[in-house]
Amino acid sequence: MTTTHDRSPVVAGLLLAAGGGRRLGGRPKALLPHRGRPLVEYAVGVLRGAGCEVVHVVLGASADAVRERAELPGCVLVDNPEWAEGMGSSLRGGLASLAADPRGVDAALVLLVDQPGIGPEAVSRVRAAYDSRNALAAASYEGKRGHPVLFGADRWPEIAEGAVGDRGARDYLAAHRDAITLVDCSDVAEPYDIDTEADLSHLE
């Protein structure tokens, strides 16, 4: 039997892509076009490019359309029927899916689908901060914490317990501020969100 002591740690990518794009006229963010393909495909490519062989993608708004139109080979697709409650439900569902993955995931590297300014370089830097199943790390931009965020598996139950509404892991991170390893990514990424019509100018 393989144990966590005699194999390389598995740092999985967890992509939260369930948002309905309320301020974008109800267009699901996962399906916004970027570089000729749905944004969710680009984000998965970022995680893959950073070395995440295991990738779970949480879908919500128009999940059936995303499955039909996006090419996501090798990904575990997680349906979140409670996506309208906010990011918390997607984080809970994603962590539960990772916990059940037979490959034995040691940490989750959480990325948001609507931040295409964050590429493989930044994700790879945060991934490299993994040092144990108790790891807690996050990218920082000009000194401010952002995404991606790395959660060691030992922390998942407490994170999931506090992931309610649209706050995701915000309260947990605030309570454990002193334990977070901040990884400066200011020189390789821009942490803007695609939230409004004006933000669509960031897409290519």
Short mmCIF file of C-alpha atoms in Angstrom, two decimals:
data_model
loop_
_atom_site.label_atom_id
_atom_site.label_comp_id
_atom_site.label_asym_id
_atom_site.label_seq_id
_atom_site.Cartn_x
_atom_site.Cartn_y
_atom_site.Cartn_z
CA MET A 1 0.00 0.00 0.00
CA THR A 2 1.33 3.42 -0.95
CA THR A 3 1.35 5.95 1.88
CA THR A 4 1.83 9.69 1.94
CA HIS A 5 5.39 9.03 3.12
CA ASP A 6 6.66 7.11 0.10
CA ARG A 7 5.20 9.06 -2.81
CA SER A 8 5.39 12.58 -4.13
CA PRO A 9 2.72 14.84 -2.64
CA VAL A 10 -0.33 15.43 -4.80
CA VAL A 11 -1.16 19.12 -5.08
CA ALA A 12 -4.42 19.26 -7.02
CA GLY A 13 -5.88 22.20 -8.86
CA LEU A 14 -9.35 23.23 -7.70
CA LEU A 15 -11.02 25.58 -10.17
CA LEU A 16 -14.13 27.39 -8.97
CA ALA A 17 -16.17 28.01 -12.13
CA ALA A 18 -19.79 27.99 -10.99
CA GLY A 19 -20.63 31.70 -11.13
CA GLY A 20 -23.63 32.88 -13.08
CA GLY A 21 -22.27 36.29 -14.07
CA ARG A 22 -25.14 38.24 -12.54
CA ARG A 23 -23.49 41.59 -13.37
CA LEU A 24 -22.72 40.30 -16.86
CA GLY A 25 -26.35 39.86 -17.80
CA GLY A 26 -26.46 36.29 -16.55
CA ARG A 27 -23.68 34.97 -18.77
CA PRO A 28 -21.89 32.12 -16.99
CA LYS A 29 -18.27 33.11 -16.44
CA ALA A 30 -17.00 29.65 -17.38
CA LEU A 31 -18.24 30.16 -20.95
CA LEU A 32 -16.95 33.68 -21.58
CA PRO A 33 -14.72 33.57 -24.68
CA HIS A 34 -10.99 34.03 -24.14
CA ARG A 35 -8.39 33.40 -26.83
CA GLY A 36 -10.97 31.59 -28.91
CA ARG A 37 -12.14 29.11 -26.29
CA PRO A 38 -14.32 29.15 -23.12
CA LEU A 39 -12.63 30.81 -20.14
CA VAL A 40 -12.90 27.59 -18.13
CA GLU A 41 -10.60 25.84 -20.63
CA TYR A 42 -8.01 28.58 -20.28
CA ALA A 43 -8.08 28.34 -16.48
CA VAL A 44 -7.68 24.55 -16.55
CA GLY A 45 -4.71 25.06 -18.88
CA VAL A 46 -3.17 27.44 -16.33
CA LEU A 47 -3.43 24.81 -13.59
CA ARG A 48 -2.02 22.13 -15.88
CA GLY A 49 0.79 24.44 -16.95
CA ALA A 50 1.70 24.95 -13.30
CA GLY A 51 2.12 21.22 -12.78
CA CYS A 52 -1.27 20.17 -11.41
CA GLU A 53 -1.93 16.71 -12.82
CA VAL A 54 -5.12 16.33 -10.78
CA VAL A 55 -7.71 19.03 -11.54
CA HIS A 56 -11.25 19.27 -10.16
CA VAL A 57 -13.61 21.87 -11.67
CA VAL A 58 -16.72 23.03 -9.82
CA LEU A 59 -19.55 23.90 -12.19
CA GLY A 60 -22.85 25.60 -11.38
CA ALA A 61 -24.57 28.06 -13.69
CA SER A 62 -25.34 26.42 -17.06
CA ALA A 63 -23.32 23.35 -16.04
CA ASP A 64 -24.79 21.28 -18.88
CA ALA A 65 -23.78 23.90 -21.45
CA VAL A 66 -20.27 24.06 -20.01
CA ARG A 67 -19.92 20.28 -20.24
CA GLU A 68 -21.14 20.41 -23.84
CA ARG A 69 -19.04 23.32 -25.09
CA ALA A 70 -15.82 23.17 -23.09
CA GLU A 71 -13.14 20.55 -23.63
CA LEU A 72 -11.93 19.48 -20.19
CA PRO A 73 -10.32 16.07 -20.67
CA GLY A 74 -8.98 14.40 -17.55
CA CYS A 75 -10.73 16.82 -15.20
CA VAL A 76 -13.10 15.76 -12.44
CA LEU A 77 -16.24 17.86 -12.97
CA VAL A 78 -18.17 18.65 -9.80
CA ASP A 79 -21.75 19.90 -10.03
CA ASN A 80 -22.79 22.46 -7.43
CA PRO A 81 -26.59 22.79 -7.49
CA GLU A 82 -26.32 25.41 -4.75
CA TRP A 83 -24.02 27.69 -6.76
CA ALA A 84 -26.37 30.68 -6.40
CA GLU A 85 -25.63 30.73 -2.65
CA GLY A 86 -22.14 31.98 -3.43
CA MET A 87 -18.55 30.83 -3.56
CA GLY A 88 -18.74 29.05 -0.22
CA SER A 89 -20.87 26.23 -1.55
CA SER A 90 -18.49 25.72 -4.49
CA LEU A 91 -15.48 25.57 -2.17
CA ARG A 92 -17.23 23.04 0.08
CA GLY A 93 -18.19 20.88 -2.89
CA GLY A 94 -14.74 21.09 -4.41
CA LEU A 95 -12.93 20.13 -1.21
CA ALA A 96 -15.33 17.21 -0.67
CA SER A 97 -14.61 16.00 -4.20
CA LEU A 98 -10.86 16.25 -3.65
CA ALA A 99 -11.14 14.38 -0.35
CA ALA A 100 -12.84 11.52 -2.19
CA ASP A 101 -10.29 11.36 -5.02
CA PRO A 102 -8.64 7.92 -4.95
CA ARG A 103 -5.28 9.42 -5.90
CA GLY A 104 -4.86 10.76 -2.38
CA VAL A 105 -4.74 14.54 -2.65
CA ASP A 106 -2.47 16.32 -0.15
CA ALA A 107 -3.34 19.93 -0.93
CA ALA A 108 -5.76 22.03 -2.97
CA LEU A 109 -4.55 24.90 -5.12
CA VAL A 110 -7.65 27.05 -5.51
CA LEU A 111 -8.04 29.26 -8.60
CA LEU A 112 -11.03 31.34 -9.71
CA VAL A 113 -12.24 31.06 -13.30
CA ASP A 114 -12.73 34.81 -13.68
CA GLN A 115 -9.10 35.84 -13.11
CA PRO A 116 -7.37 35.24 -16.47
CA GLY A 117 -4.60 37.66 -15.56
CA ILE A 118 -3.22 34.96 -13.26
CA GLY A 119 -1.16 32.54 -15.35
CA PRO A 120 0.93 29.41 -14.81
CA GLU A 121 3.92 31.32 -13.41
CA ALA A 122 2.00 32.65 -10.41
CA VAL A 123 0.21 29.35 -9.81
CA SER A 124 3.49 27.46 -9.97
CA ARG A 125 5.05 29.76 -7.38
CA VAL A 126 2.22 29.18 -4.91
CA ARG A 127 2.24 25.45 -5.61
CA ALA A 128 5.93 25.37 -4.69
CA ALA A 129 5.03 26.65 -1.21
CA TYR A 130 3.60 23.24 -0.32
CA ASP A 131 5.55 21.70 2.54
CA SER A 132 3.03 19.49 4.35
CA ARG A 133 -0.66 18.58 4.57
CA ASN A 134 -0.92 21.51 6.97
CA ALA A 135 0.32 23.99 4.34
CA LEU A 136 -1.37 27.38 3.99
CA ALA A 137 -0.14 29.76 1.30
CA ALA A 138 -1.45 32.45 -1.02
CA ALA A 139 -0.30 34.67 -3.83
CA SER A 140 0.18 38.32 -2.95
CA TYR A 141 0.05 41.36 -5.19
CA GLU A 142 1.65 44.60 -4.00
CA GLY A 143 1.42 43.17 -0.47
CA LYS A 144 -2.26 42.22 -0.69
CA ARG A 145 -3.36 38.59 -0.45
CA GLY A 146 -5.05 37.12 -3.53
CA HIS A 147 -5.39 33.94 -5.57
CA PRO A 148 -4.39 31.24 -6.03
CA VAL A 149 -4.57 29.94 -2.47
CA LEU A 150 -3.03 26.67 -1.28
CA PHE A 151 -4.82 24.63 1.40
CA GLY A 152 -3.17 21.55 2.87
CA ALA A 153 -5.62 18.66 3.25
CA ASP A 154 -5.46 18.68 7.05
CA ARG A 155 -7.09 22.11 6.95
CA TRP A 156 -10.00 21.21 4.67
CA PRO A 157 -12.61 20.23 7.29
CA GLU A 158 -12.32 23.52 9.17
CA ILE A 159 -12.23 25.53 5.94
CA ALA A 160 -15.35 23.79 4.63
CA GLU A 161 -17.17 24.36 7.90
CA GLY A 162 -16.69 28.11 7.60
CA ALA A 163 -17.30 28.38 3.84
CA VAL A 164 -20.74 29.98 3.71
CA GLY A 165 -22.37 32.52 1.44
CA ASP A 166 -20.00 34.35 -0.87
CA ARG A 167 -17.13 34.56 1.60
CA GLY A 168 -15.45 31.31 0.63
CA ALA A 169 -12.40 30.88 2.85
CA ARG A 170 -12.07 34.58 3.67
CA ASP A 171 -12.92 34.20 7.37
CA TYR A 172 -10.63 31.21 7.76
CA LEU A 173 -7.74 33.05 6.14
CA ALA A 174 -8.32 36.10 8.32
CA ALA A 175 -8.32 33.94 11.45
CA HIS A 176 -5.09 32.20 10.39
CA ARG A 177 -3.31 35.23 8.97
CA ASP A 178 -0.09 34.51 10.84
CA ALA A 179 0.14 30.99 9.38
CA ILE A 180 -0.14 32.04 5.73
CA THR A 181 2.96 31.93 3.55
CA LEU A 182 2.55 34.86 1.16
CA VAL A 183 4.12 34.37 -2.25
CA ASP A 184 4.72 37.58 -4.17
CA CYS A 185 3.40 37.28 -7.73
CA SER A 186 3.18 40.98 -8.57
CA ASP A 187 5.78 40.67 -11.32
CA VAL A 188 4.10 37.80 -13.20
CA ALA A 189 0.34 38.24 -12.80
CA GLU A 190 -2.55 40.70 -12.48
CA PRO A 191 -5.38 39.71 -10.11
CA TYR A 192 -8.29 41.51 -11.78
CA ASP A 193 -11.75 39.90 -11.84
CA ILE A 194 -14.15 39.64 -14.76
CA ASP A 195 -17.24 40.92 -12.94
CA THR A 196 -18.78 43.66 -15.08
CA GLU A 197 -19.25 44.55 -18.73
CA ALA A 198 -16.28 46.90 -18.51
CA ASP A 199 -14.08 44.04 -17.29
CA LEU A 200 -14.71 42.14 -20.52
CA SER A 201 -12.01 44.29 -22.11
CA HIS A 202 -9.45 42.07 -20.32
CA LEU A 203 -10.51 39.06 -22.39
CA GLU A 204 -8.73 38.34 -25.65
#
